[in-house]
mmCIF file of C-alpha atoms and ligand atoms in Angstrom:
data_model
loop_
_atom_site.group_PDB
_atom_site.id
_atom_site.type_symbol
_atom_site.label_atom_id
_atom_site.label_comp_id
_atom_site.label_asym_id
_atom_site.label_seq_id
_atom_site.Cartn_x
_atom_site.Cartn_y
_atom_site.Cartn_z
ATOM 1 C CA UNK K 1 126.261 139.878 130.585
ATOM 2 C CA UNK K 2 124.575 142.626 132.619
ATOM 3 C CA UNK K 3 121.268 144.202 131.761
ATOM 4 C CA UNK K 4 121.244 147.657 133.415
ATOM 5 C CA UNK K 5 117.880 148.796 131.998
ATOM 6 C CA UNK K 6 114.645 147.139 133.178
ATOM 7 C CA UNK K 7 113.058 144.465 130.969
ATOM 8 C CA UNK K 8 109.907 145.121 128.996
ATOM 9 C CA UNK K 9 107.182 143.918 131.426
ATOM 10 C CA UNK K 10 104.194 141.793 130.425
ATOM 11 C CA UNK K 11 101.090 143.774 129.389
ATOM 12 C CA UNK K 12 97.909 142.563 127.686
ATOM 13 C CA UNK K 13 96.529 144.165 124.489
ATOM 14 C CA UNK K 14 95.946 147.001 123.935
ATOM 15 C CA UNK K 15 99.511 148.028 124.633
ATOM 16 C CA UNK K 16 101.556 151.051 123.675
ATOM 17 C CA UNK K 17 105.369 151.380 123.443
ATOM 18 C CA UNK K 18 107.781 154.002 122.257
ATOM 19 C CA UNK K 19 111.428 154.189 121.239
ATOM 20 C CA UNK K 20 113.770 157.128 120.637
ATOM 21 C CA UNK K 21 115.616 158.076 117.482
ATOM 22 C CA UNK K 22 119.401 157.897 117.262
ATOM 23 C CA UNK K 23 122.353 159.919 116.094
ATOM 24 C CA UNK K 24 125.650 158.311 115.167
ATOM 25 C CA UNK K 25 128.606 160.380 116.401
ATOM 26 C CA UNK K 26 131.440 158.142 115.165
ATOM 27 C CA UNK K 27 131.812 155.036 113.059
ATOM 28 C CA UNK K 28 128.804 154.745 110.760
ATOM 29 C CA UNK K 29 129.377 152.405 107.833
ATOM 30 C CA UNK K 30 132.603 151.065 109.365
ATOM 31 C CA UNK K 31 130.495 149.414 112.067
ATOM 32 C CA UNK K 32 128.890 147.215 109.391
ATOM 33 C CA UNK K 33 132.385 145.791 108.853
ATOM 34 C CA UNK K 34 133.089 145.205 112.563
ATOM 35 C CA UNK K 35 134.704 148.554 113.527
ATOM 36 C CA UNK K 36 133.555 150.482 116.611
ATOM 37 C CA UNK K 37 130.719 153.017 116.588
ATOM 38 C CA UNK K 38 129.464 155.600 119.094
ATOM 39 C CA UNK K 39 125.763 156.245 118.969
ATOM 40 C CA UNK K 40 123.405 158.298 121.113
ATOM 41 C CA UNK K 41 119.657 157.897 121.511
ATOM 42 C CA UNK K 42 117.963 161.261 120.972
ATOM 43 C CA UNK K 43 114.841 162.843 122.466
ATOM 44 C CA UNK K 44 112.513 162.361 119.487
ATOM 45 C CA UNK K 45 110.260 159.304 119.546
ATOM 46 C CA UNK K 46 108.144 156.897 117.585
ATOM 47 C CA UNK K 47 105.129 155.541 119.446
ATOM 48 C CA UNK K 48 103.189 152.444 118.529
ATOM 49 C CA UNK K 49 99.751 151.377 119.829
ATOM 50 C CA UNK K 50 98.718 147.765 119.284
ATOM 51 C CA UNK K 51 95.205 146.512 119.883
ATOM 52 C CA UNK K 52 93.047 143.497 119.021
ATOM 53 C CA UNK K 53 91.178 143.596 115.742
ATOM 54 C CA UNK K 54 89.428 141.379 113.200
ATOM 55 C CA UNK K 55 91.899 142.443 110.450
ATOM 56 C CA UNK K 56 95.619 143.195 110.754
ATOM 57 C CA UNK K 57 96.382 146.776 109.718
ATOM 58 C CA UNK K 58 98.896 149.604 110.159
ATOM 59 C CA UNK K 59 97.481 153.116 110.467
ATOM 60 C CA UNK K 60 94.185 151.751 109.063
ATOM 61 C CA UNK K 61 95.872 150.217 105.982
ATOM 62 C CA UNK K 62 95.050 146.486 105.761
ATOM 63 C CA UNK K 63 97.598 146.124 102.893
ATOM 64 C CA UNK K 64 100.532 147.403 105.002
ATOM 65 C CA UNK K 65 102.120 143.934 105.291
ATOM 66 C CA UNK K 66 102.641 144.020 101.502
ATOM 67 C CA UNK K 67 103.829 147.638 101.434
ATOM 68 C CA UNK K 68 105.920 148.102 104.592
ATOM 69 C CA UNK K 69 108.773 145.628 105.085
ATOM 70 C CA UNK K 70 109.386 146.769 108.722
ATOM 71 C CA UNK K 71 105.763 146.009 109.589
ATOM 72 C CA UNK K 72 105.909 142.650 107.772
ATOM 73 C CA UNK K 73 109.156 141.660 109.473
ATOM 74 C CA UNK K 74 107.886 142.806 112.867
ATOM 75 C CA UNK K 75 104.806 140.618 112.560
ATOM 76 C CA UNK K 76 106.815 137.615 111.305
ATOM 77 C CA UNK K 77 109.452 137.806 114.055
ATOM 78 C CA UNK K 78 107.587 139.165 117.061
ATOM 79 C CA UNK K 79 103.989 137.983 116.464
ATOM 80 C CA UNK K 80 104.210 134.620 114.640
ATOM 81 C CA UNK K 81 100.837 132.896 114.520
ATOM 82 C CA UNK K 82 99.321 135.753 116.550
ATOM 83 C CA UNK K 83 95.701 136.892 116.113
ATOM 84 C CA UNK K 84 94.968 139.939 113.901
ATOM 85 C CA UNK K 85 96.016 143.245 115.379
ATOM 86 C CA UNK K 86 95.409 146.888 114.625
ATOM 87 C CA UNK K 87 98.577 148.936 114.860
ATOM 88 C CA UNK K 88 98.901 152.708 114.959
ATOM 89 C CA UNK K 89 102.273 154.392 114.710
ATOM 90 C CA UNK K 90 103.143 158.076 115.073
ATOM 91 C CA UNK K 91 106.592 159.615 114.971
ATOM 92 C CA UNK K 92 108.456 162.863 115.535
ATOM 93 C CA UNK K 93 111.604 161.400 113.925
ATOM 94 C CA UNK K 94 111.986 162.636 110.310
ATOM 95 C CA UNK K 95 111.906 159.674 107.919
ATOM 96 C CA UNK K 96 114.832 158.748 105.627
ATOM 97 C CA UNK K 97 116.930 161.313 107.519
ATOM 98 C CA UNK K 98 119.553 159.087 109.137
ATOM 99 C CA UNK K 99 118.001 159.607 112.569
ATOM 100 C CA UNK K 100 116.779 156.082 113.272
ATOM 101 C CA UNK K 101 113.089 156.250 112.316
ATOM 102 C CA UNK K 102 113.061 152.659 111.080
ATOM 103 C CA UNK K 103 115.006 151.353 114.106
ATOM 104 C CA UNK K 104 112.626 153.202 116.444
ATOM 105 C CA UNK K 105 109.586 151.694 114.723
ATOM 106 C CA UNK K 106 111.140 148.185 114.870
ATOM 107 C CA UNK K 107 111.996 148.526 118.560
ATOM 108 C CA UNK K 108 108.696 150.110 119.651
ATOM 109 C CA UNK K 109 106.710 147.505 117.724
ATOM 110 C CA UNK K 110 108.820 144.615 119.057
ATOM 111 C CA UNK K 111 108.515 145.999 122.616
ATOM 112 C CA UNK K 112 104.725 146.267 122.376
ATOM 113 C CA UNK K 113 104.363 142.765 120.904
ATOM 114 C CA UNK K 114 106.881 141.340 123.393
ATOM 115 C CA UNK K 115 104.866 142.824 126.267
ATOM 116 C CA UNK K 116 101.709 141.259 124.881
ATOM 117 C CA UNK K 117 103.523 137.902 124.712
ATOM 118 C CA UNK K 118 104.601 137.951 128.382
ATOM 119 C CA UNK K 119 107.441 140.490 128.439
ATOM 120 C CA UNK K 120 111.046 140.262 127.302
ATOM 121 C CA UNK K 121 114.548 141.245 128.463
ATOM 122 C CA UNK K 122 116.439 144.107 126.871
ATOM 123 C CA UNK K 123 119.142 141.935 125.204
ATOM 124 C CA UNK K 124 116.333 139.930 123.565
ATOM 125 C CA UNK K 125 114.600 143.135 122.501
ATOM 126 C CA UNK K 126 117.880 144.390 120.996
ATOM 127 C CA UNK K 127 118.332 141.125 119.078
ATOM 128 C CA UNK K 128 114.743 141.035 117.839
ATOM 129 C CA UNK K 129 114.705 144.671 116.779
ATOM 130 C CA UNK K 130 117.935 144.137 114.838
ATOM 131 C CA UNK K 131 116.449 141.094 113.093
ATOM 132 C CA UNK K 132 113.370 143.083 112.094
ATOM 133 C CA UNK K 133 115.452 145.948 110.671
ATOM 134 C CA UNK K 134 117.968 143.630 108.984
ATOM 135 C CA UNK K 135 115.183 141.531 107.557
ATOM 136 C CA UNK K 136 113.555 144.625 106.064
ATOM 137 C CA UNK K 137 116.773 146.269 104.844
ATOM 138 C CA UNK K 138 118.808 143.256 103.875
ATOM 139 C CA UNK K 139 122.051 144.841 105.108
ATOM 140 C CA UNK K 140 123.347 146.774 108.102
ATOM 141 C CA UNK K 141 124.706 146.517 111.601
ATOM 142 C CA UNK K 142 123.049 146.241 115.005
ATOM 143 C CA UNK K 143 124.072 149.840 115.869
ATOM 144 C CA UNK K 144 120.810 151.670 115.153
ATOM 145 C CA UNK K 145 118.484 149.229 116.846
ATOM 146 C CA UNK K 146 120.829 148.860 119.846
ATOM 147 C CA UNK K 147 120.850 152.657 120.288
ATOM 148 C CA UNK K 148 117.112 152.953 120.407
ATOM 149 C CA UNK K 149 116.682 149.910 122.685
ATOM 150 C CA UNK K 150 119.445 150.930 125.107
ATOM 151 C CA UNK K 151 119.110 154.730 125.288
ATOM 152 C CA UNK K 152 121.899 157.168 126.255
ATOM 153 C CA UNK K 153 125.374 156.860 124.774
ATOM 154 C CA UNK K 154 126.459 153.401 123.658
ATOM 155 C CA UNK K 155 129.648 152.015 122.165
ATOM 156 C CA UNK K 156 129.211 149.211 119.681
ATOM 157 C CA UNK K 157 132.313 147.013 119.348
ATOM 158 C CA UNK K 158 134.325 149.376 121.529
ATOM 159 C CA UNK K 159 134.555 151.179 124.851
ATOM 160 C CA UNK K 160 135.353 149.562 128.150
ATOM 161 C CA UNK K 161 133.296 148.398 131.092
ATOM 162 C CA UNK K 162 130.854 145.548 131.213
ATOM 163 C CA UNK K 163 129.175 144.269 128.058
ATOM 164 C CA UNK K 164 125.476 145.120 128.174
ATOM 165 C CA UNK K 165 124.606 142.653 125.413
ATOM 166 C CA UNK K 166 125.804 141.138 122.198
ATOM 167 C CA UNK K 167 123.739 141.081 119.021
ATOM 168 C CA UNK K 168 124.358 138.255 116.590
ATOM 169 C CA UNK K 169 124.051 138.654 112.840
ATOM 170 C CA UNK K 170 124.496 135.968 110.190
ATOM 171 C CA UNK K 171 128.091 137.071 109.543
ATOM 172 C CA UNK K 172 129.264 138.814 112.765
ATOM 173 C CA UNK K 173 128.454 139.846 116.344
ATOM 174 C CA UNK K 174 128.286 143.360 117.839
ATOM 175 C CA UNK K 175 129.080 143.915 121.548
ATOM 176 C CA UNK K 176 127.443 146.860 123.317
ATOM 177 C CA UNK K 177 128.807 148.880 126.266
ATOM 178 C CA UNK K 178 127.617 151.992 128.043
ATOM 179 C CA UNK K 179 129.532 155.268 127.580
ATOM 180 C CA UNK K 180 129.277 158.035 130.209
ATOM 181 C CA UNK K 181 126.885 160.818 129.184
ATOM 182 C CA UNK K 182 128.816 164.118 128.947
ATOM 183 C CA UNK K 183 125.482 166.020 129.213
ATOM 184 C CA UNK K 184 126.039 167.973 125.993
ATOM 185 C CA UNK K 185 123.416 169.158 123.550
ATOM 186 C CA UNK K 186 123.872 168.519 119.833
ATOM 187 C CA UNK K 187 122.351 170.133 116.826
ATOM 188 C CA UNK K 188 121.044 167.842 114.107
ATOM 189 C CA UNK K 189 120.149 169.211 110.674
ATOM 190 C CA UNK K 190 118.248 167.354 107.992
ATOM 191 C CA UNK K 191 119.319 168.284 104.454
ATOM 192 C CA UNK K 192 115.876 167.403 103.056
ATOM 193 C CA UNK K 193 117.516 164.943 100.695
ATOM 194 C CA UNK K 194 116.071 161.486 101.415
ATOM 195 C CA UNK K 195 118.554 158.650 101.535
ATOM 196 C CA UNK K 196 118.277 154.884 101.624
ATOM 197 C CA UNK K 197 120.509 152.920 103.952
ATOM 198 C CA UNK K 198 120.766 149.759 101.839
ATOM 199 C CA UNK K 199 122.298 151.279 98.667
ATOM 200 C CA UNK K 200 124.712 153.452 100.681
ATOM 201 C CA UNK K 201 125.893 150.475 102.748
ATOM 202 C CA UNK K 202 126.449 148.379 99.597
ATOM 203 C CA UNK K 203 128.375 151.209 97.907
ATOM 204 C CA UNK K 204 130.684 151.610 100.920
ATOM 205 C CA UNK K 205 131.181 147.838 101.059
ATOM 206 C CA UNK K 206 132.343 147.929 97.420
ATOM 207 C CA UNK K 207 134.635 150.885 98.190
ATOM 208 C CA UNK K 208 136.201 149.116 101.186
ATOM 209 C CA UNK K 209 136.813 146.024 99.065
ATOM 210 C CA UNK K 210 139.352 148.005 96.993
ATOM 211 C CA UNK K 211 143.083 147.599 97.784
ATOM 212 C CA UNK K 212 143.236 150.593 100.201
ATOM 213 C CA UNK K 213 140.050 149.421 101.979
ATOM 214 C CA UNK K 214 141.818 147.822 104.981
ATOM 215 C CA UNK K 215 143.857 150.985 105.607
ATOM 216 C CA UNK K 216 140.709 153.129 105.480
ATOM 217 C CA UNK K 217 138.859 150.754 107.774
ATOM 218 C CA UNK K 218 141.759 150.810 110.261
ATOM 219 C CA UNK K 219 141.575 154.648 110.349
ATOM 220 C CA UNK K 220 137.758 154.541 110.837
ATOM 221 C CA UNK K 221 138.449 152.110 113.679
ATOM 222 C CA UNK K 222 141.028 154.421 115.331
ATOM 223 C CA UNK K 223 138.839 157.521 115.021
ATOM 224 C CA UNK K 224 135.808 155.818 116.546
ATOM 225 C CA UNK K 225 137.846 154.248 119.362
ATOM 226 C CA UNK K 226 139.385 157.630 120.225
ATOM 227 C CA UNK K 227 135.962 159.316 119.825
ATOM 228 C CA UNK K 228 134.350 156.906 122.296
ATOM 229 C CA UNK K 229 137.110 157.713 124.810
ATOM 230 C CA UNK K 230 136.896 161.472 124.203
ATOM 231 C CA UNK K 231 133.095 161.668 124.582
ATOM 232 C CA UNK K 232 133.242 159.494 127.720
ATOM 233 C CA UNK K 233 135.871 161.878 129.145
ATOM 234 C CA UNK K 234 133.929 165.005 128.113
ATOM 235 C CA UNK K 235 136.908 166.224 126.052
ATOM 236 C CA UNK K 236 135.267 168.642 123.537
ATOM 237 C CA UNK K 237 138.405 169.703 121.617
ATOM 238 C CA UNK K 238 139.349 166.053 121.014
ATOM 239 C CA UNK K 239 135.769 165.195 119.989
ATOM 240 C CA UNK K 240 135.687 168.103 117.510
ATOM 241 C CA UNK K 241 138.981 167.095 115.887
ATOM 242 C CA UNK K 242 137.861 163.477 115.589
ATOM 243 C CA UNK K 243 134.513 164.484 114.102
ATOM 244 C CA UNK K 244 136.321 166.429 111.389
ATOM 245 C CA UNK K 245 138.560 163.419 110.685
ATOM 246 C CA UNK K 246 135.555 161.072 110.584
ATOM 247 C CA UNK K 247 133.880 163.372 108.014
ATOM 248 C CA UNK K 248 137.024 163.254 105.837
ATOM 249 C CA UNK K 249 136.867 159.463 105.898
ATOM 250 C CA UNK K 250 133.155 159.411 105.061
ATOM 251 C CA UNK K 251 133.854 161.787 102.159
ATOM 252 C CA UNK K 252 136.641 159.459 101.031
ATOM 253 C CA UNK K 253 134.283 156.431 100.908
ATOM 254 C CA UNK K 254 131.765 158.451 98.886
ATOM 255 C CA UNK K 255 128.809 159.010 101.207
ATOM 256 C CA UNK K 256 128.994 162.783 101.633
ATOM 257 C CA UNK K 257 126.907 165.058 99.414
ATOM 258 C CA UNK K 258 127.256 168.695 98.303
ATOM 259 C CA UNK K 259 124.281 169.659 100.423
ATOM 260 C CA UNK K 260 125.810 168.015 103.489
ATOM 261 C CA UNK K 261 129.123 169.783 102.832
ATOM 262 C CA UNK K 262 127.278 173.128 102.482
ATOM 263 C CA UNK K 263 125.513 172.562 105.814
ATOM 264 C CA UNK K 264 128.797 171.610 107.511
ATOM 265 C CA UNK K 265 130.373 174.823 106.201
ATOM 266 C CA UNK K 266 127.368 176.909 107.330
ATOM 267 C CA UNK K 267 127.642 175.380 110.829
ATOM 268 C CA UNK K 268 131.301 176.239 111.260
ATOM 269 C CA UNK K 269 131.126 179.694 112.959
ATOM 270 C CA UNK K 270 128.783 178.409 115.685
ATOM 271 C CA UNK K 271 129.950 174.787 115.970
ATOM 272 C CA UNK K 272 133.097 173.173 117.281
ATOM 273 C CA UNK K 273 132.710 170.562 114.492
ATOM 274 C CA UNK K 274 130.113 168.925 112.286
ATOM 275 C CA UNK K 275 129.866 165.715 110.251
ATOM 276 C CA UNK K 276 127.238 163.699 108.437
ATOM 277 C CA UNK K 277 125.351 161.235 110.606
ATOM 278 C CA UNK K 278 123.903 157.891 109.522
ATOM 279 C CA UNK K 279 124.159 156.444 106.037
ATOM 280 C CA UNK K 280 124.870 159.797 104.325
ATOM 281 C CA UNK K 281 124.376 160.466 100.603
ATOM 282 C CA UNK K 282 121.690 162.827 101.836
ATOM 283 C CA UNK K 283 120.055 162.680 105.269
ATOM 284 C CA UNK K 284 121.459 164.708 108.133
ATOM 285 C CA UNK K 285 124.483 166.240 109.775
ATOM 286 C CA UNK K 286 125.261 166.456 113.478
ATOM 287 C CA UNK K 287 127.113 169.429 114.950
ATOM 288 C CA UNK K 288 128.635 170.046 118.355
ATOM 289 C CA UNK K 289 127.546 173.630 119.132
ATOM 290 C CA UNK K 290 129.965 176.072 120.686
ATOM 291 C CA UNK K 291 128.777 176.568 124.303
ATOM 292 C CA UNK K 292 125.706 178.815 124.374
ATOM 293 C CA UNK K 293 125.510 179.009 120.555
ATOM 294 C CA UNK K 294 122.752 176.418 119.948
ATOM 295 C CA UNK K 295 120.154 178.960 118.781
ATOM 296 C CA UNK K 296 122.696 180.746 116.559
ATOM 297 C CA UNK K 297 123.716 177.424 115.039
ATOM 298 C CA UNK K 298 120.069 176.438 114.343
ATOM 299 C CA UNK K 299 119.508 179.847 112.646
ATOM 300 C CA UNK K 300 122.623 179.496 110.471
ATOM 301 C CA UNK K 301 121.619 176.022 109.361
ATOM 302 C CA UNK K 302 118.032 177.129 108.627
ATOM 303 C CA UNK K 303 119.409 180.019 106.485
ATOM 304 C CA UNK K 304 121.479 177.430 104.611
ATOM 305 C CA UNK K 305 118.256 175.531 103.789
ATOM 306 C CA UNK K 306 118.339 172.723 106.370
ATOM 307 C CA UNK K 307 115.809 171.699 108.990
ATOM 308 C CA UNK K 308 117.834 172.035 112.220
ATOM 309 C CA UNK K 309 116.941 171.230 115.794
ATOM 310 C CA UNK K 310 118.627 170.804 119.150
ATOM 311 C CA UNK K 311 118.709 167.245 120.531
ATOM 312 C CA UNK K 312 119.831 165.769 123.833
ATOM 313 C CA UNK K 313 120.534 162.244 124.903
ATOM 314 C CA UNK K 314 117.408 160.223 125.788
ATOM 315 C CA UNK K 315 118.589 158.053 128.712
ATOM 316 C CA UNK K 316 115.761 155.527 128.531
ATOM 317 C CA UNK K 317 115.568 153.359 125.452
ATOM 318 C CA UNK K 318 112.445 151.594 124.230
ATOM 319 C CA UNK K 319 109.733 151.442 126.903
ATOM 320 C CA UNK K 320 106.027 150.793 127.360
ATOM 321 C CA UNK K 321 103.931 153.923 127.564
ATOM 322 C CA UNK K 322 102.008 154.135 130.830
ATOM 323 C CA UNK K 323 103.150 150.653 131.682
ATOM 324 C CA UNK K 324 102.387 149.388 135.141
ATOM 325 C CA UNK K 325 105.532 149.431 137.333
ATOM 326 C CA UNK K 326 107.651 146.258 137.160
ATOM 327 C CA UNK K 327 106.867 143.864 140.027
HETATM 328 C C1 MEV M 1 122.843 153.850 109.303
HETATM 329 O O1 MEV M 1 122.129 154.607 110.291
HETATM 330 C C2 MEV M 1 124.188 153.452 109.838
HETATM 331 C C3 MEV M 1 125.032 152.599 108.874
HETATM 332 O O2 MEV M 1 126.256 152.334 109.545
HETATM 333 C C4 MEV M 1 124.340 151.299 108.539
HETATM 334 C C5 MEV M 1 124.214 150.342 109.739
HETATM 335 O O3 MEV M 1 125.026 150.404 110.682
HETATM 336 O O4 MEV M 1 123.299 149.553 109.700
HETATM 337 C C6 MEV M 1 125.337 153.347 107.610
#
C-alpha cells in the first residue's frame, strides 16, 4: 500500500488538528453494501483543540462523554487510559446536513490525540476515524471518514491506480484510491431538514433486501464506476447524466424528500445536474453548476429556501494546525 499524504507527526499537548467536510458525488448508501463510491473533501472544516486538564470536557461540558457518542468513542479508541483532557471543537460544516460533520470531528479528534501519542500514519488515522464514527453510529461505511482523512477526490471500492489504504469493518473491507481532481467547483445546498444517517442506512438496507435489491445494487455499482471514470476524465456531460441516474436510484430506494426534489428542480436552469448527497431523507443536494453560473445557481437555490454555497475540493485531508514540519 502507498501512503501519498504525510503522516500525522508527533506533537505534545496542547495540540490542534482540523479535518474537512465531504460531499458524496456517486454511490452513497450502495457503498455500505460494498459498491463503489466517489467522494470529495470540501473546503469547510472542523477544528479541534486538545489540552491538558484536571477534568475531561468538550466545549466546557464535563458530561459530554455521556451526551456525545462521537466524543465518547474518540476517547475510548484514541485515548484509552489517557489523562483528563479539555477539548474544544468549532466547525463551519453544517450539522446533520450530509456534509461530513461527524466524520470531520472524528478525524480531527483522532489526529490530535494520535499526535499527542507519538504520531500516526494516514491509513491508521483512516481506520481509527472509521471506528470512532461506526462505534457512534452503529452502521455505515468507511467512505465519509476516508474522504476527510485523505482529502481531494477519492474512490472507495473503485477506480484504478494504486490502493492508498484499506479500511476494515466487522463485515467488509473498503479499498481507497485517488481520483484525478478535475478542478471544478460544486454548489452544495442544505435543505434545512436535519437527517440521521443510521435510520436512513437501515431503511435502505431493508429496501435492498427485497427481491429486486440485487438488480438495484448492480445499477448503483455501474453508475458509480462510470461516475468515477467520468470525473477523473473531466467529462462533464457524462458526469451530469450519471448524477441524474444516481438520483433516480436514490429516489427508488426511498431516501429522497420533497424538499430535495424541489431544490433539484430549482437548480436545473443553472446546473448541468443535481442530486442529493449523503444519507438523504433531508440533508443536502450537490449540483454541478453550468460554467460561470455559480452565483446564479446559489441565488436560485436561496430563493427556493435552501442554504446554498460554492465548494471546491480540499486537497489536504486531516492535518495538525500549525504543526511543526515533519522531520
Ligand atoms: C452518509 O454520508 C453516506 C452513507 O452512504 C452512509 C455511509 O456510507 O456510512 C449513506
